[in-house]
PDB file of C-alpha atoms in Angstrom:
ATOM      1  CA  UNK A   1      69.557 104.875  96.004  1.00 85.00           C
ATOM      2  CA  UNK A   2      67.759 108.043  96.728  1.00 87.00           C
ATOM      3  CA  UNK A   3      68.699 108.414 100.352  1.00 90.00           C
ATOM      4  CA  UNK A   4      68.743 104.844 101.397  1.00 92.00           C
ATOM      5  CA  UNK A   5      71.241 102.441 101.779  1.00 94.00           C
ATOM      6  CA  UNK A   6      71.027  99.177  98.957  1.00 93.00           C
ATOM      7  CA  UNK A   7      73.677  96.816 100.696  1.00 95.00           C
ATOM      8  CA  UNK A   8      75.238  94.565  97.817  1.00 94.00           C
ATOM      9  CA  UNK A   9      77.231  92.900  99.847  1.00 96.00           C
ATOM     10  CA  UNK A  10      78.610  92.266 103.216  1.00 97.00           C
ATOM     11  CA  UNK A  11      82.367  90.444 103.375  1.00 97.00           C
ATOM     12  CA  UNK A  12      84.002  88.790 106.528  1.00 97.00           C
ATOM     13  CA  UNK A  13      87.786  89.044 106.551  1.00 96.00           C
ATOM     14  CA  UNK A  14      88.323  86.091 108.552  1.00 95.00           C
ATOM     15  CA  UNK A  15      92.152  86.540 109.397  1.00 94.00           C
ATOM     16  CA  UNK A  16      93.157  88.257 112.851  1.00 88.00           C
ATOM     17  CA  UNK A  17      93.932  91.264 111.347  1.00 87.00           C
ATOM     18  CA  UNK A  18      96.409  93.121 114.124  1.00 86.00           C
ATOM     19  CA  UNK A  19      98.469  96.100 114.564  1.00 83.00           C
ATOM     20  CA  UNK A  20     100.479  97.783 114.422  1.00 88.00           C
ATOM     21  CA  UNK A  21     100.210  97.194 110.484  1.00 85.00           C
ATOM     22  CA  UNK A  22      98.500  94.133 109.003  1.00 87.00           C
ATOM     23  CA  UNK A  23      97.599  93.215 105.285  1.00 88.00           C
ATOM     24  CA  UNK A  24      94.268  91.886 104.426  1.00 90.00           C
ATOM     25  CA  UNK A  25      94.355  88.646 102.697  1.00 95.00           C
ATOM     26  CA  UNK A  26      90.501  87.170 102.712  1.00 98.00           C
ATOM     27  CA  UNK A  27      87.492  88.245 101.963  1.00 98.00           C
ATOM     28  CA  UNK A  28      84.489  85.838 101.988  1.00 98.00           C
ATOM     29  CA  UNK A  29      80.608  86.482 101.526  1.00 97.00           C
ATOM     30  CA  UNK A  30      77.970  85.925 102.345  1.00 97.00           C
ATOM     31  CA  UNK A  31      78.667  87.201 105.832  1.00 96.00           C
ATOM     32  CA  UNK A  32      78.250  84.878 108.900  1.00 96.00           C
ATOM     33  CA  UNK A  33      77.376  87.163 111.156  1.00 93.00           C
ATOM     34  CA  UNK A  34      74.041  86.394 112.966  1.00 92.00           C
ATOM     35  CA  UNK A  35      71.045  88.739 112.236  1.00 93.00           C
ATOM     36  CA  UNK A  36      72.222  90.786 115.266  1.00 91.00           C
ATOM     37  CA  UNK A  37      75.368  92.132 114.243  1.00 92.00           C
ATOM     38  CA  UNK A  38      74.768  92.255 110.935  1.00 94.00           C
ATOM     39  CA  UNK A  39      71.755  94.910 111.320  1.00 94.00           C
ATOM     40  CA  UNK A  40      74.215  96.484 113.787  1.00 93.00           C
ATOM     41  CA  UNK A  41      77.272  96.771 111.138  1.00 94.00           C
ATOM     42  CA  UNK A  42      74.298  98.049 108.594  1.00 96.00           C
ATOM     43  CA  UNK A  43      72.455 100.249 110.703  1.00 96.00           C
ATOM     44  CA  UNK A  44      76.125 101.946 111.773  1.00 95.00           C
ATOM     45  CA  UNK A  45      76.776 102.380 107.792  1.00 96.00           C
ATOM     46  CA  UNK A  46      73.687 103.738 107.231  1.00 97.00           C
ATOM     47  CA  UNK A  47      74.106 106.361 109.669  1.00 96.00           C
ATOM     48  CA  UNK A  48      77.238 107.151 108.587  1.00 96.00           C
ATOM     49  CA  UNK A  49      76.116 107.601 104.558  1.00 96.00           C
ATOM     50  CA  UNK A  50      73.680 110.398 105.795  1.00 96.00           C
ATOM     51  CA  UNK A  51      75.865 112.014 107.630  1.00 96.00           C
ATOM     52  CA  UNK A  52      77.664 112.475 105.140  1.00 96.00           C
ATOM     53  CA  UNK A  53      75.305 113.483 102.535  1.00 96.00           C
ATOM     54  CA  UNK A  54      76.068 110.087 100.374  1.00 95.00           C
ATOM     55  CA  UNK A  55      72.509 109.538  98.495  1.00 94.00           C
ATOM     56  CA  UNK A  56      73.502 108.100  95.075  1.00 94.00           C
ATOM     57  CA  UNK A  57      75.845 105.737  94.135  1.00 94.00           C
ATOM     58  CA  UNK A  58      78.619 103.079  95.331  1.00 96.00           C
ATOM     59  CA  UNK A  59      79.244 103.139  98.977  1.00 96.00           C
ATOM     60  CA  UNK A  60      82.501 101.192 100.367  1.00 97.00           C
ATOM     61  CA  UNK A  61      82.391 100.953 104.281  1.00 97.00           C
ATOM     62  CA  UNK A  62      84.386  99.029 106.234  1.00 96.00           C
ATOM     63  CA  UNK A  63      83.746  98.595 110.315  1.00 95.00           C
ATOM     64  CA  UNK A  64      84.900  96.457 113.172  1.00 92.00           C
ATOM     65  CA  UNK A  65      82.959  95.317 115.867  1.00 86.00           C
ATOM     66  CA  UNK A  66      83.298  93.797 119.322  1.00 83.00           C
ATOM     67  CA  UNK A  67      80.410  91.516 121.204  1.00 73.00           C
ATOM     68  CA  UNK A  68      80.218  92.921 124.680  1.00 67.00           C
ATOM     69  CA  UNK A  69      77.378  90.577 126.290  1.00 66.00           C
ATOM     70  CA  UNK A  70      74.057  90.091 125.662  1.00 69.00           C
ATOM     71  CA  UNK A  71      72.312  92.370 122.354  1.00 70.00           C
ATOM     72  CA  UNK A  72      73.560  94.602 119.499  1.00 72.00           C
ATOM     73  CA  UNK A  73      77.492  94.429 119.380  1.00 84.00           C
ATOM     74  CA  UNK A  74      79.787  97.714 119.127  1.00 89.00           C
ATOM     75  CA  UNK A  75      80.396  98.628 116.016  1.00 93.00           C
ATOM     76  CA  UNK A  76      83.297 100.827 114.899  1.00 93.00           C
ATOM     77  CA  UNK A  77      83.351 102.868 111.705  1.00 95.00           C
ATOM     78  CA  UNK A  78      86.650 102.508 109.999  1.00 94.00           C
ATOM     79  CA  UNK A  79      85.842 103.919 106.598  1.00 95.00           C
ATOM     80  CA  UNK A  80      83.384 104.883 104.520  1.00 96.00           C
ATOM     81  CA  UNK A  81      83.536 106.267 100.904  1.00 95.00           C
ATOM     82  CA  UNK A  82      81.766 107.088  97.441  1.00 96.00           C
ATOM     83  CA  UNK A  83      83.566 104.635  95.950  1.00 96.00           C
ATOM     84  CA  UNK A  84      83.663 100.697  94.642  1.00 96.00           C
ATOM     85  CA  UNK A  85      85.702  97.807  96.311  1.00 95.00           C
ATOM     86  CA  UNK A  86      89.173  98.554  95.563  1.00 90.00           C
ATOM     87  CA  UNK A  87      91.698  96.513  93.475  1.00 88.00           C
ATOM     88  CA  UNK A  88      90.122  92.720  91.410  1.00 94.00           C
ATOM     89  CA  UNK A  89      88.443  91.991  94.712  1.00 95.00           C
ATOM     90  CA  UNK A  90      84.936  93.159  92.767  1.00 95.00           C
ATOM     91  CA  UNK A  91      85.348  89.794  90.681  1.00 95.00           C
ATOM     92  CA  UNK A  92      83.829  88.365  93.261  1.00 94.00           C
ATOM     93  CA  UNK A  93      80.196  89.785  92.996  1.00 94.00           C
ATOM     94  CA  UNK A  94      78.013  89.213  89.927  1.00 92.00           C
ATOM     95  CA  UNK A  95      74.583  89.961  89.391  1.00 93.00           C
ATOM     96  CA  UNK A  96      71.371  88.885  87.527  1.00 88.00           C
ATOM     97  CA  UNK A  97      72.600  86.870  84.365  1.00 82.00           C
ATOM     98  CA  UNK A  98      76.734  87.387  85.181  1.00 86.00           C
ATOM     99  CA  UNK A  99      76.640  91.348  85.132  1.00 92.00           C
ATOM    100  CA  UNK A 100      79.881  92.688  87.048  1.00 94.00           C
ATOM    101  CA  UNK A 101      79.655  95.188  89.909  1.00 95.00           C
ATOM    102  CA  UNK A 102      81.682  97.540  87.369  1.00 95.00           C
ATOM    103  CA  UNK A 103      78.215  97.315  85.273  1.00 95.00           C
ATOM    104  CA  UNK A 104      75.775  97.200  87.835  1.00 94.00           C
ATOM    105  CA  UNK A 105      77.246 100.692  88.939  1.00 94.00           C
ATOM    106  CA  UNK A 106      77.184 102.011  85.514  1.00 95.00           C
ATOM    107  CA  UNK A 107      73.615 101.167  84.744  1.00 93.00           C
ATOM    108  CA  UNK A 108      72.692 102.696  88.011  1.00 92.00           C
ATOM    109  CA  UNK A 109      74.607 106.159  87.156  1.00 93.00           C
ATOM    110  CA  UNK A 110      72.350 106.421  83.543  1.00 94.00           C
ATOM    111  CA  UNK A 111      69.021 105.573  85.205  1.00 92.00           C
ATOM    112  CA  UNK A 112      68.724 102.480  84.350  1.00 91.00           C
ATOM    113  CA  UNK A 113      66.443  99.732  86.378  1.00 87.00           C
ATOM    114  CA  UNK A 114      68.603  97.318  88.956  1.00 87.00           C
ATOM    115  CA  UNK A 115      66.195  96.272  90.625  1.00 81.00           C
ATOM    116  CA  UNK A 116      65.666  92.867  89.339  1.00 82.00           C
ATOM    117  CA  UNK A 117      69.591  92.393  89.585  1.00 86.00           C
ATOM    118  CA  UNK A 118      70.075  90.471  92.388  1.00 88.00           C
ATOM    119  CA  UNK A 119      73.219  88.967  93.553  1.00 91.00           C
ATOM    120  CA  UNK A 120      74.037  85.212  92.504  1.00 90.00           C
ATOM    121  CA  UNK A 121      73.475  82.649  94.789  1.00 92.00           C
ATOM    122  CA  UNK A 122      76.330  80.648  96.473  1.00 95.00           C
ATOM    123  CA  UNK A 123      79.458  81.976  98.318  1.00 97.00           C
ATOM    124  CA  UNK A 124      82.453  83.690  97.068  1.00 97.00           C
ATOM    125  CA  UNK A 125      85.981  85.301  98.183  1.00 98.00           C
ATOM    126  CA  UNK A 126      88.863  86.569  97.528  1.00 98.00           C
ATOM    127  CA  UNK A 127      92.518  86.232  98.779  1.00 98.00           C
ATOM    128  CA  UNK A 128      95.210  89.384  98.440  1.00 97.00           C
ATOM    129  CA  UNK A 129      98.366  87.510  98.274  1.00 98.00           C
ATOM    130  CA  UNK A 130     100.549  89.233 100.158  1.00 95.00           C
ATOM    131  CA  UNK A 131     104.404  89.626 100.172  1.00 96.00           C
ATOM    132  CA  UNK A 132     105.816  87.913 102.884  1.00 94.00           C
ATOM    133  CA  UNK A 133     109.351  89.689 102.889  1.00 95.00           C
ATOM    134  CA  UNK A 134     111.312  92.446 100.152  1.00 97.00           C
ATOM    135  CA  UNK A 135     112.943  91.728  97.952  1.00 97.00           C
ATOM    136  CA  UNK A 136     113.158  90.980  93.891  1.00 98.00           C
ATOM    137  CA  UNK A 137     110.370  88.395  92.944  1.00 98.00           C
ATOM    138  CA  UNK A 138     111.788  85.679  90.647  1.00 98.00           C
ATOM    139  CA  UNK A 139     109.480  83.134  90.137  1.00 98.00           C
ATOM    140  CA  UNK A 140     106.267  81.728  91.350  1.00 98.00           C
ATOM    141  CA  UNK A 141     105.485  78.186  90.675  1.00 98.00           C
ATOM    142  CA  UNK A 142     102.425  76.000  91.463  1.00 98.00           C
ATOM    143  CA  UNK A 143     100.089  78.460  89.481  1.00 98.00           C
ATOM    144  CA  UNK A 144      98.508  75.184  88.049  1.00 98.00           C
ATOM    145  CA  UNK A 145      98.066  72.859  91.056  1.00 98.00           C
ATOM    146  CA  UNK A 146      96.492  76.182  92.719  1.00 98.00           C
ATOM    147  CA  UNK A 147      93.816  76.597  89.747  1.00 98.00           C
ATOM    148  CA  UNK A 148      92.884  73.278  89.473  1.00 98.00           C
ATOM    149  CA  UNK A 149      92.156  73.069  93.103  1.00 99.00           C
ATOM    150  CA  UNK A 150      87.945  72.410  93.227  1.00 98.00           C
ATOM    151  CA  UNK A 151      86.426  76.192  93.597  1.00 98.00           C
ATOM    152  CA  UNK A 152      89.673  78.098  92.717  1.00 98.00           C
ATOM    153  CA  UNK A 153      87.476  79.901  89.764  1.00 97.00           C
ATOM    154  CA  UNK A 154      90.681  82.696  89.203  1.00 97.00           C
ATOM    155  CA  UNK A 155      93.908  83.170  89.968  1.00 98.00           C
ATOM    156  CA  UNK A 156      96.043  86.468  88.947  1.00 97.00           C
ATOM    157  CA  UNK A 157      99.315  87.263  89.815  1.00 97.00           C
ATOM    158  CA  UNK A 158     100.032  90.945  89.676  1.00 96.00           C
ATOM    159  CA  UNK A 159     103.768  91.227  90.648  1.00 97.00           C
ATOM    160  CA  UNK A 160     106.232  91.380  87.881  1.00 96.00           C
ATOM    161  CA  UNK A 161     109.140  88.332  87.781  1.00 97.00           C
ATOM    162  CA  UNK A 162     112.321  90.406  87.958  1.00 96.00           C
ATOM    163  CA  UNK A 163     111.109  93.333  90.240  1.00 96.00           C
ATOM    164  CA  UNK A 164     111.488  94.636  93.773  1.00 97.00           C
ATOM    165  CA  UNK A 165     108.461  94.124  95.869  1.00 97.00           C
ATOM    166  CA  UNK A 166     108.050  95.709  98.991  1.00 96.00           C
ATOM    167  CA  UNK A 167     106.571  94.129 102.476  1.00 95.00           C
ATOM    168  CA  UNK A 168     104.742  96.181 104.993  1.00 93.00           C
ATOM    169  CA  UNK A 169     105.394  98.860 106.477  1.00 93.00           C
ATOM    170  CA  UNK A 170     106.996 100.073 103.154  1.00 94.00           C
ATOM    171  CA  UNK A 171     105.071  98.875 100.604  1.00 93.00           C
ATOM    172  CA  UNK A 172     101.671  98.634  99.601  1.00 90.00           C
ATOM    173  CA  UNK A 173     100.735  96.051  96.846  1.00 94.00           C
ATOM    174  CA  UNK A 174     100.114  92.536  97.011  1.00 96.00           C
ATOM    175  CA  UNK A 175     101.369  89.291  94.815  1.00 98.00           C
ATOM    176  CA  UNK A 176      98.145  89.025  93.576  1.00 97.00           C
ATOM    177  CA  UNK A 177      94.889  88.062  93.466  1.00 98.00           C
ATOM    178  CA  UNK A 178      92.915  84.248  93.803  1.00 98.00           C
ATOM    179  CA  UNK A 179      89.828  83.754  93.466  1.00 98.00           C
ATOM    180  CA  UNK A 180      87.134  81.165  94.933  1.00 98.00           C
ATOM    181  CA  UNK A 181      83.460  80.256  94.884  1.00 97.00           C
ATOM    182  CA  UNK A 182      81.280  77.617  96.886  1.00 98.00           C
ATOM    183  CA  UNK A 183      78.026  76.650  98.412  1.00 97.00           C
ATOM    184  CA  UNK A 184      79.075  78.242 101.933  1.00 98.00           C
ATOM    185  CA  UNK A 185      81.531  80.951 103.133  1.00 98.00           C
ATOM    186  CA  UNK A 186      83.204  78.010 104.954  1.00 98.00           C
ATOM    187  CA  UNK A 187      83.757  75.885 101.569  1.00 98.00           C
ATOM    188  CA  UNK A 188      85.052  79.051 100.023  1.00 98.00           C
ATOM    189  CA  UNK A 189      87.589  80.170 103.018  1.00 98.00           C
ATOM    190  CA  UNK A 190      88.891  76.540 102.682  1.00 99.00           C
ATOM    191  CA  UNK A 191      89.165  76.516  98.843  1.00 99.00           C
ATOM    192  CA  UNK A 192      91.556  79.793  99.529  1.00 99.00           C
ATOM    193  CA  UNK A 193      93.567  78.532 101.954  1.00 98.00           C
ATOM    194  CA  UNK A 194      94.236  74.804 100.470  1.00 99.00           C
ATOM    195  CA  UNK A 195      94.957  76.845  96.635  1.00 98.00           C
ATOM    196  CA  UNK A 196      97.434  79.428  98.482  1.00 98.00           C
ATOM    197  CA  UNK A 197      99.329  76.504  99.793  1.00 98.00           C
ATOM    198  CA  UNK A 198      99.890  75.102  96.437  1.00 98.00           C
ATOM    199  CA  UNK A 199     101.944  78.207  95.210  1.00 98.00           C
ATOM    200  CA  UNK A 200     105.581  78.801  96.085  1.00 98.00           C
ATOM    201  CA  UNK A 201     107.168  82.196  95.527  1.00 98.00           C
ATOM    202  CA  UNK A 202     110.914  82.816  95.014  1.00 98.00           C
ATOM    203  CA  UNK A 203     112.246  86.348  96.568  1.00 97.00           C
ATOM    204  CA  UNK A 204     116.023  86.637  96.306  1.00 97.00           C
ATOM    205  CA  UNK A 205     117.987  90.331  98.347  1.00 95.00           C
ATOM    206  CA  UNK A 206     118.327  92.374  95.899  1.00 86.00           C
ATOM    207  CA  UNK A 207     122.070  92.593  94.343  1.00 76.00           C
ATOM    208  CA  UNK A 208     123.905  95.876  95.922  1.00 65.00           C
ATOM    209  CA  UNK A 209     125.630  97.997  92.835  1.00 59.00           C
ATOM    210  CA  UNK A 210     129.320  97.856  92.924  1.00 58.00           C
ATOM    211  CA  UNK A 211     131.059 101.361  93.826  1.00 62.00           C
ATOM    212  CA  UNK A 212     130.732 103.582  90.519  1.00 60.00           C
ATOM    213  CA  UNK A 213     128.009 101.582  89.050  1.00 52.00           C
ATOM    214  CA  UNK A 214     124.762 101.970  87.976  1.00 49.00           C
ATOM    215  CA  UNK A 215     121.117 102.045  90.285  1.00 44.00           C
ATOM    216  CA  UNK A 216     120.440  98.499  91.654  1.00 41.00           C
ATOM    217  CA  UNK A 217     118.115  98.139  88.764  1.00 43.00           C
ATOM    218  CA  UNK A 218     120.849  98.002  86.154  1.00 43.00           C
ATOM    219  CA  UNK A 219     122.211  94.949  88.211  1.00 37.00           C
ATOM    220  CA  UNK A 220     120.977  91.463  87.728  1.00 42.00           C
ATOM    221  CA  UNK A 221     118.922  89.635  90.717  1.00 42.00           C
ATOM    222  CA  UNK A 222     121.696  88.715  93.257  1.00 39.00           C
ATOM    223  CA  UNK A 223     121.893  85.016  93.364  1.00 32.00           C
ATOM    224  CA  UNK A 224     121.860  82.658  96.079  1.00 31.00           C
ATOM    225  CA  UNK A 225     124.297  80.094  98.101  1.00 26.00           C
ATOM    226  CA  UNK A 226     121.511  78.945 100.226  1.00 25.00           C
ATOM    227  CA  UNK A 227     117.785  78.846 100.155  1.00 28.00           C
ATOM    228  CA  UNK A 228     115.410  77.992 103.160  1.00 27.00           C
ATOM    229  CA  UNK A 229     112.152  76.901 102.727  1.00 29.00           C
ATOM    230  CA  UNK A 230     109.803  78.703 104.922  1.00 26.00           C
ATOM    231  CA  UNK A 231     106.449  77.177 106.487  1.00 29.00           C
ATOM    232  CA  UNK A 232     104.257  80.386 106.866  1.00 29.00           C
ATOM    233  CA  UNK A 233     100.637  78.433 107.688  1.00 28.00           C
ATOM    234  CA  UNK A 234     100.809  79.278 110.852  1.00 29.00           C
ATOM    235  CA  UNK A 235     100.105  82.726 110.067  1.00 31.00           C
ATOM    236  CA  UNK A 236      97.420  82.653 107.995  1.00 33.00           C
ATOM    237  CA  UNK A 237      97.540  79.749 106.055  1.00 36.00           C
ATOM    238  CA  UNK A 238     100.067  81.404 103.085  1.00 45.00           C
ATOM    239  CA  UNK A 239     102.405  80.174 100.594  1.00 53.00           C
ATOM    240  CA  UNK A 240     105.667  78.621 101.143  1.00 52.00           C
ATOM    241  CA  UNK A 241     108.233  80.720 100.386  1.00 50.00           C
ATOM    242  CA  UNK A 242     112.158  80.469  99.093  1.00 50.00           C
ATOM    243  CA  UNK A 243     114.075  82.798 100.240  1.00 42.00           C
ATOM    244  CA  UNK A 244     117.604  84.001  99.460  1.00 43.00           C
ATOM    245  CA  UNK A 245     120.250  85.495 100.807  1.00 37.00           C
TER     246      UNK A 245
END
């Protein structure tokens, strides 16, 4: 706003999030970062926005830090851009009497006063489901045990039933989206974790097209003669998974 930085909000992502690709799943705030490195991370984005001339508008920054000893933590600038949060994760956020980021953004573009919108109190995250192996998605079950588990406030699943979905390093997308809210970032991380446990997703090798015949999308789903039902909390807490071969 005019020059100077209005920080919204500041998310952990509390998964170990390690090379040499990585999808992020969590996103909690408010942060719990002491005072310290939070004005560090801040001050760094701050810096950054002039540099770059950014003076009105959304700002999306995203930084990693290490603590070396004693004081202010280094802080590494991994992005920063004129832009919103990417993807549903902005369901997250609301302001003043339930006014989406989307809104708060607008209102700001036309002039119009924000500065009584505060953020509401309480915690709140967001998990990016992400696809544990490629493959054609054929069902996912548990959608109901996962929203009814106490703070699971949304749940979305983006992936169609019936289509390829691609794991990192080759894709890009995620099975969806669930949402959380709480009195701490702790309560909220949990909430996550325990719904995400509750859903199951089926992903079956896709069926290879007989010589002569059509693309691999004109083929059914190949079927199975054996599933195996893979544990993957000790990664980061996800989903089971049935997988087919």
């Amino acid at each position: 706003v005019d020059g100077d930085l209005d920080v919204l909000a500041v998310f952990d992502k509390p998964d170990p999030l390690d090379g040499p690709y990585f999808e992020e799943t969590i996103y909690v705030t408010p942060s719990r970062l002491d005072d310290i490195a939070l004005n560090a991370v801040i001050s760094t984005t701050d810096v950054a926005c002039r540099a770059l001339g950014l003076r009105e508008g959304p700002v999306h920054a995203e930084v990693r830090f290490t603590a070396e000893g004693p004081g202010a933590p280094r802080v590494v600038l991994l992005e920063v851009a004129a832009r919103s949060i990417g993807g549903l994760c902005s369901r997250v956020l609301r302001f003043g009497a339930g006014i989406s980021l989307e809104e708060l953004i607008l209102r700001h573009s036309l002039g119009l006063d924000t500065a009584d919108l505060l953020r509401a109190d309480g915690a709140g995250g967001v998990m990016m489901l992400p696809i544990p192996r490629s493959g054609v998605l054929t069902s996912v079950e548990g959608t109901e045990e996962a929203s009814a588990v106490d703070g699971v406030v949304g749940l979305e699943i983006t992936a169609p039933i019936g289509r390829t979905i691609l794991a990192l390093p080759e894709g890009g997308t995620y099975l969806g989206f669930l949402f959380a809210r709480g009195d701490t970032p702790e309560q909220v991380e949990a909430t996550l974790r325990e719904a995400h446990e509750a859903l199951t997703f089926t992903i079956v090798d896709e069926a290879e097209p007989e010589p002569g015949a059509g693309s691999s999308e004109d083929v059914p789903p190949g079927t199975s003669s054996t599933e195996v039902m893979i544990d993957r909390t000790e990664r980061r807490g996800a989903g089971k998974v049935v997988t087919a071969s």
